[in-house]
Each structure stands twice: as C-alpha cells, then as structure tokens.
Short mmCIF file of C-alpha atoms and ligand atoms in Angstrom, two decimals:
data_model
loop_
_atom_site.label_atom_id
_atom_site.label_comp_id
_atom_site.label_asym_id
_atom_site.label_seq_id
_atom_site.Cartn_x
_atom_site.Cartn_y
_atom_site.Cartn_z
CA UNK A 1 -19.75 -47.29 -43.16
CA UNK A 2 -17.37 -46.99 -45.87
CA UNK A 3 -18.09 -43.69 -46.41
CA UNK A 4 -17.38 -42.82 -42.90
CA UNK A 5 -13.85 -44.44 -42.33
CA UNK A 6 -12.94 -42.55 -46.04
CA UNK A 7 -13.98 -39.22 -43.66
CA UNK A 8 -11.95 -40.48 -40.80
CA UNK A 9 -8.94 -41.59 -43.12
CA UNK A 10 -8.95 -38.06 -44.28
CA UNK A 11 -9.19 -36.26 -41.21
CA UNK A 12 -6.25 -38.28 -39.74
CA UNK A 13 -4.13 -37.87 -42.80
CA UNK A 14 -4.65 -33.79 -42.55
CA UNK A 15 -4.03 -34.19 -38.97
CA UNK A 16 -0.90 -35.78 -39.65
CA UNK A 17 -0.13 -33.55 -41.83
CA UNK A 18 -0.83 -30.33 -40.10
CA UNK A 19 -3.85 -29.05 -42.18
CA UNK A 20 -6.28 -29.16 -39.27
CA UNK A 21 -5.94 -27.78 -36.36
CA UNK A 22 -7.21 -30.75 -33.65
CA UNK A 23 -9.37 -29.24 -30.67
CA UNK A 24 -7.54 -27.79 -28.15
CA UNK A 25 -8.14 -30.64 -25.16
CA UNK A 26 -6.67 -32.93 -28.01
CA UNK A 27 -3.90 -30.33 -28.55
CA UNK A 28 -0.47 -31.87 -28.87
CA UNK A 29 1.31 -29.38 -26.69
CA UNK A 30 -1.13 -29.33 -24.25
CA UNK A 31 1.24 -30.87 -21.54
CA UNK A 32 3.81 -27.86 -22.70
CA UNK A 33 2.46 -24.46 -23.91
CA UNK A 34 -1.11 -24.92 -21.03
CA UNK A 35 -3.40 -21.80 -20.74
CA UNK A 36 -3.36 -19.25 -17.71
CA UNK A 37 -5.88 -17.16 -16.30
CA UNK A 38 -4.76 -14.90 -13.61
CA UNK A 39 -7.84 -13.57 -11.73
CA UNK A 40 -6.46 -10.35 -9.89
CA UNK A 41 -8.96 -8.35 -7.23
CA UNK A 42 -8.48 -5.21 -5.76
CA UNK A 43 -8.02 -4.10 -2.07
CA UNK A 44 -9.98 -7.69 -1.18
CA UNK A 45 -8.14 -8.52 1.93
CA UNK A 46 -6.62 -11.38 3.50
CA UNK A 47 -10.00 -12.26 5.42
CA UNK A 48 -12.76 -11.56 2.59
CA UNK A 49 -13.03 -15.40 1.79
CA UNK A 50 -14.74 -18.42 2.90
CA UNK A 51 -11.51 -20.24 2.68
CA UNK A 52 -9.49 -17.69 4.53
CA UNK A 53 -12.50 -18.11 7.59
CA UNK A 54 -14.37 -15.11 6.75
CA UNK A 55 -17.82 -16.16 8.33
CA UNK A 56 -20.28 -14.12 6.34
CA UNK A 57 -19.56 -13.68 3.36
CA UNK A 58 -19.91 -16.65 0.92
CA UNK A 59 -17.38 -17.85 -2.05
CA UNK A 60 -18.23 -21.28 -2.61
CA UNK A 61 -16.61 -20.87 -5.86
CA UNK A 62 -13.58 -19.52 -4.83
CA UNK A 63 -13.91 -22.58 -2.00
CA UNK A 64 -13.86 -25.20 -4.50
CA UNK A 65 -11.09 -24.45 -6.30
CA UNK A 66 -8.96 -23.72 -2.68
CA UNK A 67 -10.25 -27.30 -2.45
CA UNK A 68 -9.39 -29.10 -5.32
CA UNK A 69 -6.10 -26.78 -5.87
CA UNK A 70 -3.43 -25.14 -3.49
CA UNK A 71 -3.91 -22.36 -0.89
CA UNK A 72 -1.53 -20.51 0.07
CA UNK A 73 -1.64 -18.61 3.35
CA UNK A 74 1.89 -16.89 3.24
CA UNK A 75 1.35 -14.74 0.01
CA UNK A 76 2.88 -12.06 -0.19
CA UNK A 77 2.57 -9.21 -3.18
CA UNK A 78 5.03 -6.44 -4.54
CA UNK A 79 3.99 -3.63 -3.05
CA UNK A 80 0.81 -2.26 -0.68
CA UNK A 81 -0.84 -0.55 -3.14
CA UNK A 82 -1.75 -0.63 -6.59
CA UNK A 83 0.49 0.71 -9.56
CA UNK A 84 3.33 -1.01 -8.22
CA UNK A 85 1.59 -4.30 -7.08
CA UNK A 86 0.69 -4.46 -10.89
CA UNK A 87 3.84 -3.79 -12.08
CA UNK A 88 5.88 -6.45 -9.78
CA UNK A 89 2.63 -9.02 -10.66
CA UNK A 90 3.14 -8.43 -14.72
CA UNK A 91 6.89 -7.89 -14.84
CA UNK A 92 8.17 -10.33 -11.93
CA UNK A 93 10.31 -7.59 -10.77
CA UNK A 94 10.45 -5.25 -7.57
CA UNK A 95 8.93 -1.80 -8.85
CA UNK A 96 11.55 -0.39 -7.96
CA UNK A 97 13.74 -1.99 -10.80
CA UNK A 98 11.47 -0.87 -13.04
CA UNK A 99 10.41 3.02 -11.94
CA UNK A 100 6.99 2.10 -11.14
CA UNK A 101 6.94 3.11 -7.44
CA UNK A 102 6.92 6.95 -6.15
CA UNK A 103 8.00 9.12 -3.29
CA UNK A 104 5.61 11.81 -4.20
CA UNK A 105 2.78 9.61 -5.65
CA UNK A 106 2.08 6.42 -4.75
CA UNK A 107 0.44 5.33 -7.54
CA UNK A 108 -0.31 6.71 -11.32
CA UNK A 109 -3.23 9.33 -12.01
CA UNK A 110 -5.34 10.05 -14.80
CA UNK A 111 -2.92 13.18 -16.12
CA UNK A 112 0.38 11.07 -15.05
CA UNK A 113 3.19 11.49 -17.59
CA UNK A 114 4.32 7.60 -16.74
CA UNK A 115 4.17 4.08 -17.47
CA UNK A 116 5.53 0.89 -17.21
CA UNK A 117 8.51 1.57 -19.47
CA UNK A 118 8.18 -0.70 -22.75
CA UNK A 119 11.28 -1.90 -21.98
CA UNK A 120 9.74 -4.38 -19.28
CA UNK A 121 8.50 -7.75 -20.45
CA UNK A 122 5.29 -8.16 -19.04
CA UNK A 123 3.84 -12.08 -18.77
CA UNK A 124 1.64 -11.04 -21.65
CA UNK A 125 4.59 -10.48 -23.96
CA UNK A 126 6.59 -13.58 -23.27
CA UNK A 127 4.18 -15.64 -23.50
CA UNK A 128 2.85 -13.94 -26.74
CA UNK A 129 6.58 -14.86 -27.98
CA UNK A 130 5.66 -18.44 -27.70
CA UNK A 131 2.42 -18.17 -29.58
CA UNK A 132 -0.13 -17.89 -26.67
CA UNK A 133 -2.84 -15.71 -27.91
CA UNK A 134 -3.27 -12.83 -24.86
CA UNK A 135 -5.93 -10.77 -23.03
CA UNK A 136 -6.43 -8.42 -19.96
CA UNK A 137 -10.11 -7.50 -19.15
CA UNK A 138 -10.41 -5.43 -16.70
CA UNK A 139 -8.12 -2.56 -14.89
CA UNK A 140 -4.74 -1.69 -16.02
CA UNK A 141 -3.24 0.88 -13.69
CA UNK A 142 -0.17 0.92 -15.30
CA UNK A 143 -0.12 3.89 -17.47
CA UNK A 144 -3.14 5.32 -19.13
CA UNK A 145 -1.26 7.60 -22.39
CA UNK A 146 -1.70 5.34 -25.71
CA UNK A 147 2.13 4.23 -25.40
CA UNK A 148 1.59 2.60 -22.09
CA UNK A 149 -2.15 0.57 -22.90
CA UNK A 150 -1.87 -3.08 -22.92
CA UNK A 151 -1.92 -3.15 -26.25
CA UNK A 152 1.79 -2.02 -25.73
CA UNK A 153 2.73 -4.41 -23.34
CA UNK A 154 2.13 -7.94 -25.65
CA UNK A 155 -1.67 -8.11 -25.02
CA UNK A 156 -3.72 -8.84 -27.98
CA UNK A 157 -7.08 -7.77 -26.43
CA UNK A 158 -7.98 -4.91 -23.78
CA UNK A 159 -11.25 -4.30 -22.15
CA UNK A 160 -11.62 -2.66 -19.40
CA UNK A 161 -10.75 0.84 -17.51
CA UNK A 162 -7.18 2.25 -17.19
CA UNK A 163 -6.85 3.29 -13.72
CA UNK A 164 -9.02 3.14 -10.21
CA UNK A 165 -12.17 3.13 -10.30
CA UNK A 166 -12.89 6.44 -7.86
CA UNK A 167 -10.72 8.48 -10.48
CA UNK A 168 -11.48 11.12 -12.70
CA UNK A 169 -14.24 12.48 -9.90
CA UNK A 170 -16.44 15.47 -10.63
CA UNK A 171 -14.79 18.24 -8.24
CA UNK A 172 -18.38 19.10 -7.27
CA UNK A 173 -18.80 15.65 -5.44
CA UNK A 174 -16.34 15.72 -2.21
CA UNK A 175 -14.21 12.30 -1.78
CA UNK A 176 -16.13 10.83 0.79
CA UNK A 177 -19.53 11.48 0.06
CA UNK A 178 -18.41 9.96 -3.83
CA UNK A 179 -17.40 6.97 -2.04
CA UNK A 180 -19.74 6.27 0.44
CA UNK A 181 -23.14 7.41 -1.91
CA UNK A 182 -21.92 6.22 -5.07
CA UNK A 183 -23.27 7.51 -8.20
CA UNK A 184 -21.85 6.04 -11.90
CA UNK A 185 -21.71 10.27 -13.18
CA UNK A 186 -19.56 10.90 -9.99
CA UNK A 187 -16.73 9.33 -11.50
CA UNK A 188 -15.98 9.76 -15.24
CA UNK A 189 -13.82 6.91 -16.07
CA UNK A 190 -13.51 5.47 -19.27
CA UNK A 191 -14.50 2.22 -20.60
CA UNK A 192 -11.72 0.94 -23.19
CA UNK A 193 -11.48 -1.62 -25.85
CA UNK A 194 -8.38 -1.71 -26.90
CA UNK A 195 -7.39 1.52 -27.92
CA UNK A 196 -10.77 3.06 -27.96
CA UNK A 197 -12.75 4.45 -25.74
CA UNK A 198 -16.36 2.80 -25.87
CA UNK A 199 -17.93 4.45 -22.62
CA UNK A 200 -17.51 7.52 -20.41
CA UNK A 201 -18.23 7.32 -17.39
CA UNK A 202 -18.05 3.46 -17.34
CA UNK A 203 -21.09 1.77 -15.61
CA UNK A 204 -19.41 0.71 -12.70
CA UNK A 205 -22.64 -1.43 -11.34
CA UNK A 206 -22.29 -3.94 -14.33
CA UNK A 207 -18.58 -4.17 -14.92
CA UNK A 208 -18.10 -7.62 -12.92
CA UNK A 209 -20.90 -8.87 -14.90
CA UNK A 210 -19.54 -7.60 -18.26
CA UNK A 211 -15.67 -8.48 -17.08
CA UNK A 212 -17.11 -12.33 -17.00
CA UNK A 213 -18.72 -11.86 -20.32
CA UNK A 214 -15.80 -10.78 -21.78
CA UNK A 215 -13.91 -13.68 -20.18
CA UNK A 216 -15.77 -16.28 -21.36
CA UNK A 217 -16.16 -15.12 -24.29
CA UNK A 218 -11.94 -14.33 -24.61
CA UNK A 219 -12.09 -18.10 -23.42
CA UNK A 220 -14.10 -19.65 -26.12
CA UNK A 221 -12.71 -17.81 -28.90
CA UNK A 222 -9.15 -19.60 -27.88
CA UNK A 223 -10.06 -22.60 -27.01
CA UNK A 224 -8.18 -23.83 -30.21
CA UNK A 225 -4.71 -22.10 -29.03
CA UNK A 226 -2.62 -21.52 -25.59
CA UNK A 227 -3.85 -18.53 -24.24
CA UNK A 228 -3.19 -15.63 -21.35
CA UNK A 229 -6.11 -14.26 -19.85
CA UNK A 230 -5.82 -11.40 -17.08
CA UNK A 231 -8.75 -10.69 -15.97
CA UNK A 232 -8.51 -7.73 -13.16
CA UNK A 233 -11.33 -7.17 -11.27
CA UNK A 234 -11.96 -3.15 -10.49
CA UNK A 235 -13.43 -4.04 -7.65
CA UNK A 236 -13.46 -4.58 -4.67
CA UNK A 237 -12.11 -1.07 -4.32
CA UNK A 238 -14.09 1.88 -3.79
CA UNK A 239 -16.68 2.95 -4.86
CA UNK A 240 -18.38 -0.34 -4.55
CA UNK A 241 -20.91 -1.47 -7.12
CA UNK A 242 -22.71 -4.39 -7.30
CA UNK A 243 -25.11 -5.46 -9.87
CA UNK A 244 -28.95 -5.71 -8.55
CA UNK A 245 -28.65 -9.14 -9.03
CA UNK A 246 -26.58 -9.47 -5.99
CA UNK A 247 -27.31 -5.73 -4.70
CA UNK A 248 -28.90 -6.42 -0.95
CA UNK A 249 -28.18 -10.00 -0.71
CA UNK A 250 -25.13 -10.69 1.41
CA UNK A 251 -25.25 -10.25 5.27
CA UNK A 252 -21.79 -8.67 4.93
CA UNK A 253 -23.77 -5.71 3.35
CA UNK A 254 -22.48 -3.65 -0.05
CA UNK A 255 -19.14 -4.81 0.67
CA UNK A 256 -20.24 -8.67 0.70
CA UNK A 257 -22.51 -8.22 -2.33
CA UNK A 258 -19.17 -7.16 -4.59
CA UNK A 259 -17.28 -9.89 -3.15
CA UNK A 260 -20.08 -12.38 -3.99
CA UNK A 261 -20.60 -11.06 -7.48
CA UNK A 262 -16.95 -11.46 -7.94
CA UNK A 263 -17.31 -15.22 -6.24
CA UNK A 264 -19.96 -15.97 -8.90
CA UNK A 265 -17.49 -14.83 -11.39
CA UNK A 266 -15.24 -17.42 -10.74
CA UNK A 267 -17.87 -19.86 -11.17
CA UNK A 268 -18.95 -18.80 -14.25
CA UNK A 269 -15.22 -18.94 -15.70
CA UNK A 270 -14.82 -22.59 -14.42
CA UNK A 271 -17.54 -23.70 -15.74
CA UNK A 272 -16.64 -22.17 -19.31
CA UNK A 273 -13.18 -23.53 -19.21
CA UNK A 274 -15.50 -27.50 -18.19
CA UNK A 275 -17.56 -26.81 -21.45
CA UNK A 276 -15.10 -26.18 -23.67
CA UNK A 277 -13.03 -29.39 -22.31
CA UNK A 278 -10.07 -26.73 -21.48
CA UNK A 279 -10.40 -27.23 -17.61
CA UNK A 280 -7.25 -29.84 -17.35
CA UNK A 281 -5.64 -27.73 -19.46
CA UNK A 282 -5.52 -24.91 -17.76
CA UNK A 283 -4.07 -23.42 -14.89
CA UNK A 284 -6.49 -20.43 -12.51
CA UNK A 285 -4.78 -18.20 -10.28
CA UNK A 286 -7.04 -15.99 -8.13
CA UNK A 287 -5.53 -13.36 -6.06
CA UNK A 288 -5.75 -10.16 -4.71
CA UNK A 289 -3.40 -7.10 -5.31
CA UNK A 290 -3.34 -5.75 -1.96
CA UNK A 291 -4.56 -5.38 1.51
CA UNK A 292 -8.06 -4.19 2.18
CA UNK A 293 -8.72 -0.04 2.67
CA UNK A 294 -9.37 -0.31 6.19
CA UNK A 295 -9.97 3.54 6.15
CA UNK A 296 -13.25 3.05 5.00
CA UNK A 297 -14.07 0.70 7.62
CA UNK A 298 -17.57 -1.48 6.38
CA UNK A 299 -17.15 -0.17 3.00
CA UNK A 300 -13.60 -1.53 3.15
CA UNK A 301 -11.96 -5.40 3.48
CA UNK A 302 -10.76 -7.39 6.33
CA UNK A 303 -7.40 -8.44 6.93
CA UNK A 304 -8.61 -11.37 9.01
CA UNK A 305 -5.87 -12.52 11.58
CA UNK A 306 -2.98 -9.80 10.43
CA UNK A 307 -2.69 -6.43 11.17
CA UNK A 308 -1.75 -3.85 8.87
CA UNK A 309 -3.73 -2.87 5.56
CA UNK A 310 -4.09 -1.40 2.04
CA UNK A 311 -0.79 1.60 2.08
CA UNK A 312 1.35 -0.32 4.73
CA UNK A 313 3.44 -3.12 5.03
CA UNK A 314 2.41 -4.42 7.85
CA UNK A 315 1.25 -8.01 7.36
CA UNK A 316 -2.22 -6.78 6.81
CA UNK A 317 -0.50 -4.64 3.59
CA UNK A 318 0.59 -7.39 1.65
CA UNK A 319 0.01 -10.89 2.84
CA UNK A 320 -3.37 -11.36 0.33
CA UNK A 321 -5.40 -14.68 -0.44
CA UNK A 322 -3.42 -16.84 -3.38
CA UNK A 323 -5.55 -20.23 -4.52
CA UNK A 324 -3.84 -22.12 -7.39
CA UNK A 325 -6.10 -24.48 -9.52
CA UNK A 326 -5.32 -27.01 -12.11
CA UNK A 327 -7.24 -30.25 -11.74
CA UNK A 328 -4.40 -32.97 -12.31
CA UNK A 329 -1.91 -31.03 -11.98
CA UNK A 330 -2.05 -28.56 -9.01
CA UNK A 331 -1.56 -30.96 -6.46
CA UNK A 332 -4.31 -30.29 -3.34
CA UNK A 333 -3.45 -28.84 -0.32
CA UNK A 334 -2.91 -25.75 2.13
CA UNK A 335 0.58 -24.24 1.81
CA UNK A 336 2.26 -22.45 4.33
CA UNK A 337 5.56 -21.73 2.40
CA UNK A 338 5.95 -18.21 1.16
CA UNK A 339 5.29 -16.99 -2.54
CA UNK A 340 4.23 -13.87 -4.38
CA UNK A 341 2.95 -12.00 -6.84
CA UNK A 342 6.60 -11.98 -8.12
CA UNK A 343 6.92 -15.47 -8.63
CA UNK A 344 3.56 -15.77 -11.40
CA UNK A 345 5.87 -14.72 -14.49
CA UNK A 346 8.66 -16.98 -13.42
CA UNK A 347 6.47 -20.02 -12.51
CA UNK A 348 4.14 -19.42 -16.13
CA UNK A 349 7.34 -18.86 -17.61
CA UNK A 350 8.34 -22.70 -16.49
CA UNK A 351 4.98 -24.42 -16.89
CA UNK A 352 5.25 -23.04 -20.39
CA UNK A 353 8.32 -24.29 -21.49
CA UNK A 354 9.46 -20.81 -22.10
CA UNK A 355 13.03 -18.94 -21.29
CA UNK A 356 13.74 -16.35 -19.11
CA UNK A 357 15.46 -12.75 -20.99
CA UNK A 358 18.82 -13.08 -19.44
CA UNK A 359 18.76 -9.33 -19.77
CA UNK A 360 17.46 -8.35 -16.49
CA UNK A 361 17.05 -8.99 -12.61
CA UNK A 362 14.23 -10.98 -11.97
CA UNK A 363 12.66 -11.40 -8.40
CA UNK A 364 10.48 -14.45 -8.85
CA UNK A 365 11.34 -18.31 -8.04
CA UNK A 366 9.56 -21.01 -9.69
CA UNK A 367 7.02 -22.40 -7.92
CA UNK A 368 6.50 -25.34 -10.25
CA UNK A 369 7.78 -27.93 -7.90
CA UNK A 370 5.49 -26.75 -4.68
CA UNK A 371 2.34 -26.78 -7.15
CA UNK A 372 2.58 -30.26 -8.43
CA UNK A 373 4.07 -31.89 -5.46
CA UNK A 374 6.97 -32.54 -6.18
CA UNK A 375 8.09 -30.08 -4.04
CA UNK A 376 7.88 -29.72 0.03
CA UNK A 377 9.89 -26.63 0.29
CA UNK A 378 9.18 -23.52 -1.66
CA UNK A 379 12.25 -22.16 -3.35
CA UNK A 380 11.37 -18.61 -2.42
CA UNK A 381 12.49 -18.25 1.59
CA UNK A 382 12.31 -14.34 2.19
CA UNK A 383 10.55 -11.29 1.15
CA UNK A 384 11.83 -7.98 0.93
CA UNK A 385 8.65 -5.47 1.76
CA UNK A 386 8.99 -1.76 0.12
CA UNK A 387 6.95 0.86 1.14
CA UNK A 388 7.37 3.02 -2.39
CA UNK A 389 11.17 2.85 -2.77
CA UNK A 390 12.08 2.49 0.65
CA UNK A 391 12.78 -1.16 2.01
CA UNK A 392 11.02 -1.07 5.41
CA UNK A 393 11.30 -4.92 6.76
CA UNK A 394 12.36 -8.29 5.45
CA UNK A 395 11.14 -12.12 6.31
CA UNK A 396 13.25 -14.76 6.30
CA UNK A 397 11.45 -17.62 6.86
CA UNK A 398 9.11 -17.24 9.97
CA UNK A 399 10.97 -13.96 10.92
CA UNK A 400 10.38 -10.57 9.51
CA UNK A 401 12.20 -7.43 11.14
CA UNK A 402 10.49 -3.88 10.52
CA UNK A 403 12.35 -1.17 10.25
CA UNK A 404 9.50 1.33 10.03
CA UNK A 405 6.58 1.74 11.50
CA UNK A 406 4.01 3.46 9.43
CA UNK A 407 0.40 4.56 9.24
CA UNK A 408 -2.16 3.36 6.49
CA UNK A 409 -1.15 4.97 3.45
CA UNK A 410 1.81 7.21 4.12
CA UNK A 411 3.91 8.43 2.02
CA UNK A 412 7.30 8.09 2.16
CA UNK A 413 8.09 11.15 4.06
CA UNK A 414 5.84 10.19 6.54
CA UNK A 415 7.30 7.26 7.46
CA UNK A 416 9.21 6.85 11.59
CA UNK A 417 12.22 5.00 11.24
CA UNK A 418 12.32 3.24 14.37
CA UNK A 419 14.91 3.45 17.19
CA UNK A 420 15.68 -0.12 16.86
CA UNK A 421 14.01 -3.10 14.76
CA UNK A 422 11.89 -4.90 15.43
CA UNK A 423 11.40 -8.61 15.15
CA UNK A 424 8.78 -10.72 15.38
CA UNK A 425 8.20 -14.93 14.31
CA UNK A 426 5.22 -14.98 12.11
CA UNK A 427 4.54 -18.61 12.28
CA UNK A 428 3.61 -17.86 16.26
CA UNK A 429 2.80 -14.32 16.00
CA UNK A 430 1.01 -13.36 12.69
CA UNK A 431 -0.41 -10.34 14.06
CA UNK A 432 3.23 -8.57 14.57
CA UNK A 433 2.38 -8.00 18.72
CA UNK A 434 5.34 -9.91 20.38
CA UNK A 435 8.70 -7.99 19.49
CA UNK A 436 11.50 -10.82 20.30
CA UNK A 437 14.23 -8.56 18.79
CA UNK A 438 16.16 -8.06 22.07
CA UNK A 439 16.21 -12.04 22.39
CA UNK A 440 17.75 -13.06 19.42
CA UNK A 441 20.37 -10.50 18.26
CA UNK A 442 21.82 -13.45 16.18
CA UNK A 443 18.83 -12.96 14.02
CA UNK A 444 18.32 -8.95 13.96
CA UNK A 445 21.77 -9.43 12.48
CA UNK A 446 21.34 -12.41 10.09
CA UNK A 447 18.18 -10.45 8.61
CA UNK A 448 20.26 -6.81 8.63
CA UNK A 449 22.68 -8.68 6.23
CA UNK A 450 20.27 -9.56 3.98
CA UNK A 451 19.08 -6.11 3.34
CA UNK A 452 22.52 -5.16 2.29
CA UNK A 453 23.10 -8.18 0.14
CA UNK A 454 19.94 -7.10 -1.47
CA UNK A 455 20.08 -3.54 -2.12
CA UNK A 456 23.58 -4.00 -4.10
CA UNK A 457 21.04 -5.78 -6.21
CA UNK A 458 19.37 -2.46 -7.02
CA UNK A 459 19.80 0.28 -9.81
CA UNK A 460 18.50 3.20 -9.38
CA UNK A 461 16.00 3.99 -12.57
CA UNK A 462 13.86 7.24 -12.72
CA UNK A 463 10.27 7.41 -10.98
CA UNK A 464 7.58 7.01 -13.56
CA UNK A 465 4.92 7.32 -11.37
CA UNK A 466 7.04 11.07 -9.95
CA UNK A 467 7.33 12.43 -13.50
CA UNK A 468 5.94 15.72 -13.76
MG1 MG B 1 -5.50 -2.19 -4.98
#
C-alpha cells in the first residue's frame, strides 16, 4: 500500500511538473486545442444517405452521428467540382482568390504545371502552428509535382493518391468502357506515402479499406496530442470499387456497395476514437465535395430533392450532405441555416483557440455558435456560387438568383448568360422550378447589389489549374 501511494506521489509530482505527458482524454487543453477529423467524399450527392432519405442504400453509421450531432441540409461547397472544392475546403477561401479554378481546365491533371500556391495556409498548417500533429489519407487533387504534395502544405503524414481516381488511363481502354468495366491496370495511378510512391497502379478495390486502416492507425498514434486528420475518400467517384466484402451486397447495386463500404468506414473511425477515450474530445465532420456525376446515371449519385449535379451550380452542384459530431459539444439537431465548405478552417480555427493570418481575405464565418447551441442564426447568410471563375448566382437567405444557366460540366465558354435572372425561394422551391423574378424586382435588385459589393472583393491572381 505504501509502496503504491510512493508510485502515485511520483507520478503526480512529474505530472505537475511536466515530465509526463498525461493521456490525452486527461489532457489539460483538451477543452482548447480538441482534435478534428474531416471525412471528405467524392461526387456522393445530396441524396446518397439514410439521413438525407435515400431509401436503399444504408449508412447507419453515418445515421448515428446525424443523430447524436448536427445536420445540416443547406450546405453548400466552393465550387462544383473537385480541384477547386478542395482548395476553398483547405484554404477557407473562394478558388478564385487563390488561382485554383480554370477557364480552360476545370480541374488539375496528372502533367498540370499547378498547385495550390504555398502561399495559402491550408487548415493543416495553422493548426500545425499550434502544435496539432497533422494527416491527410486519402486524395489530394491539389497539385501532384513534389512542391505542391501535402507534405508542402503543413501535413505531417500523406497516404493516399494525388489526383482522381479515373486518371492516368491506358489510351488503349476508351473512357467509358474504363468506367463502366473497371479494371485496377486501366488506370495507373499512384499510391503515395508521403513523398514516395509505394504502388502503381493503386488497388483501387481496397483503398476504403486501407484509407480506414490508415486512419485508425493515424488516430492511435496521436491519441497523446491534438491532432488533424483529413481523411478523403477517392471514392465515390468513378471508377467505382468496392471491396468483396461489400461487392454485391447493397440493393442500390455497385454504386450502393461503395457508399456502404464508406458508411462502415465511419463506423470503424468512431469506434477507434471510443477506445482510445478521444471520442469527447473530438470533433467529426463528414461531407462530400460535390454533387453526384449524374452523367453516369446508376454508376453515378443522387441529388435527392435538388436539381442540378457534379459540373453545375445548380442546387444539385453544390448543396452536399454536412453532419457535425462531437458528443457534448455539438449540440443535436437538423439545421436549416446555410454553411460551407468555406466555413471548416474558420470554425477549427475558433474551436482551437487559434488566430486568423490577418494577411488575407477569408470567406468562412464561424460556425461555433450554431454547433454548440448557443447560436439560432448562422452567421453566414449568402453564398456566392462560381462556375470556374465566373460568378453565376447568389443566395441570400432563401433566395438565390441565377444568372446562367448551364449544362453538367461546361466549361466556361459554354455557359448561356440568360436574358434576365432568374429567381427562385429555396425554402419553398428547392428544386429551382418556380421563377418569381418578375414578382419581386425589389429582390432581383437587392441580390444584383450584392454581386457587385462582392466582386470589388476580388483580385485577380493567375490560373494554376490554366498554366501550360
Ligand atoms: Mg468530386
């Protein structure tokens, strides 16, 4: 007995005095510095969830932590397709502050010059400034030369591929046939840890499975410091692969399977976070980089109730799933104010005690307040939706005016301006049918204005994704 409170006396004095470090659910600045994990998906639309009343494919998961955290149903990301999404997720800035949108390309290639420039501060890197240890497993899409890897960008670990995972096809293999009989050899994308390349072409059927492995395991070794964890899931975007575990099972066919797999993901990185006592710690983000690719019809997403998809800004484009998750602190309950992708580095930024670079335009609000409850109203009251680096509507609360109308991934120059805008209240009308423009010229007006506030906001910067 005495020989255990001499153990106990010593432990608290080296405690006290900073020798040992105490376990990270004991952590003193658990309240201040708390651990992220942003789960990112890609192309899963609005409708691919449980929770968002898709009614055959399953996520209890995903459910659960809707559930027992906040879903948000007006969502919105930074752009309708990938590179850009990414780089107004990481940076919370439009791309077009930062270069990473393009009126020839609309996202980055395999032999693209470009990358986010290192002058952006990604979440990784701020956070890494206030000693959170940081990862990213899974795709990058923001630059695949060596000066553009996450390793670049403030994260301390990378596994995972560097771009889309129906790049770097074998010419002999025609688009759709790739896509809609995939093979692993039709697509020779790399496999990266860190710097290195570890596997070419990647194994595309067990990448969710080894993503989660890597999480977990990314999870465990931090469990003794604040950490950053980005996990991006390649899929769902096409080609699908699924592992045979799940291969077959969903009614939803190939499509379901990946979301599933994905679903079980989740599940598997909750209940790491519960044994390692990190769970009320920790704050999980899952959400989805843009709308589904509707072009592909069942091998493609659902946009549920919207219209629009993956390469448009239509609703459908845009408006993804967003569930927040933090048992004791994300305060339970649907929300139907409007956030974004934009607003994750501002709101991490807040929950971890950490300052803003003064340096710079950010687009983000904190969403702090709405998350714990303190908060009815979210700060954030309008979007401003860019179709590469042209602004094609705006919302203001329930009202959004188009400018544009455009097909599923157009490019720029393909885009019809239309004769006059049109305006439509989302709240009644989420699937952008009833245009109420000619009734309420008070508000075509109101919402014209804010278009011009906002583009005096904007600097032109050179088109990474254009370079050639
Ligand atoms: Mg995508």
């Amino acid at each position: 007995m005495k020989r255990v409170l001499m153990i106990r006396s010593i432990v608290l004095f080296a405690l006290a005095i900073g020798i040992a470090q105490p376990s990270f659910a004991q952590r003193k600045d658990g309240a201040t510095r708390p651990n992220f994990i942003l789960i990112f998906t890609d192309d899963q639309g609005y409708g691919d969830l449980g929770t968002y009343g898709n009614p055959t494919i399953k996520t209890p998961n995903i459910d659960r932590l809707a559930l027992e955290g906040q879903k948000w149903t007006n969502f919105y990301v930074a752009a309708n397709v990938c590179t850009p999404s990414r780089a107004g997720l990481l940076t919370g800035r439009l791309p077009i502050r930062s270069g990473m949108q393009g009126e020839k390309k609309r996202v980055l290639f395999p032999d693209s010059k470009g990358g986010l420039p290192l002058s952006e501060i990604t979440i990784a890197k701020l956070l890494k400034q206030n000693g959170y240890h940081t990862g990213i497993v899974g795709k990058w899409h923001l630059g695949s030369r060596p000066e553009f890897l996450p390793t670049k960008h403030g994260f301390d670990y990378y596994y995972g591929i560097p771009y889309s995972n129906d790049m770097d096809r074998v010419d002999s293999i025609p688009y759709v046939e790739a896509i809609t009989q995939p093979k692993n050899e039709y697509f020779q994308v790399p496999l990266l840890q860190n710097e290195v390349v570890i596997e070419k072409p990647a194994i595309q059927n067990t990448l969710t499975e080894r993503y989660t492995k890597e999480a977990v395991e990314f999870i465990t070794k931090n469990k003794e410091n604040p950490f950053f964890l980005y996990l991006a899931h390649s899929m769902p975007h096409v080609p699908l692969f699924a592992n045979d575990k799940f291969k077959g099972k969903s009614a939803r066919g190939i499509y379901g399977d990946v979301i599933e797999e994905i679903d079980w993901s989740v599940g598997e990185i909750v209940a790491a976070l519960k044994k390692q006592g990190l769970d009320k710690n920790t704050y999980v983000v899952f959400v989805s980089d843009n709308g589904p690719w509707k072009i592909f019809k069942d091998l493609g997403g659902s946009s549920g109730p919207l219209y629009g998809a993956k390469g448009n800004s239509y609703e459908g484009g845009v408006r993804v799933p967003a569930v927040f998750w933090g048992p004791e602190r994300v305060k339970p309950g649907q929300i139907t104010e409007i956030g974004s992708t934009l607003d994750v580095l501002t709101t991490f930024a807040s929950l971890a005690h950490t300052e803003l670079p003064k340096d710079r335009v950010y687009d983000g609000y904190d969403l702090t307040g709405v998350l714990t409850g303190t908060q009815q109203k979210s700060p954030r009251d309008e979007m401003f939706y860019y179709h590469a680096s042209q602004l094609v509507a705006v919302r203001k609360g329930p009202y959004k005016l188009s400018f544009y109308s455009n097909s599923e991934f157009a490019y720029p120059d393909q885009l019809s301006r239309l004769e006059r805008p049109k305006l439509y209240n989302l709240n009644e009308d989420i699937g952008e049918a009833n245009d109420i423009a000619e009734k309420h010229p008070e508000l075509v007006k109101e919402l014209s204005g804010l278009i011009e506030e906002h583009r005096k906001s904007v600097v032109p910067v050179v088109s990474q994704l254009d370079i050639p």
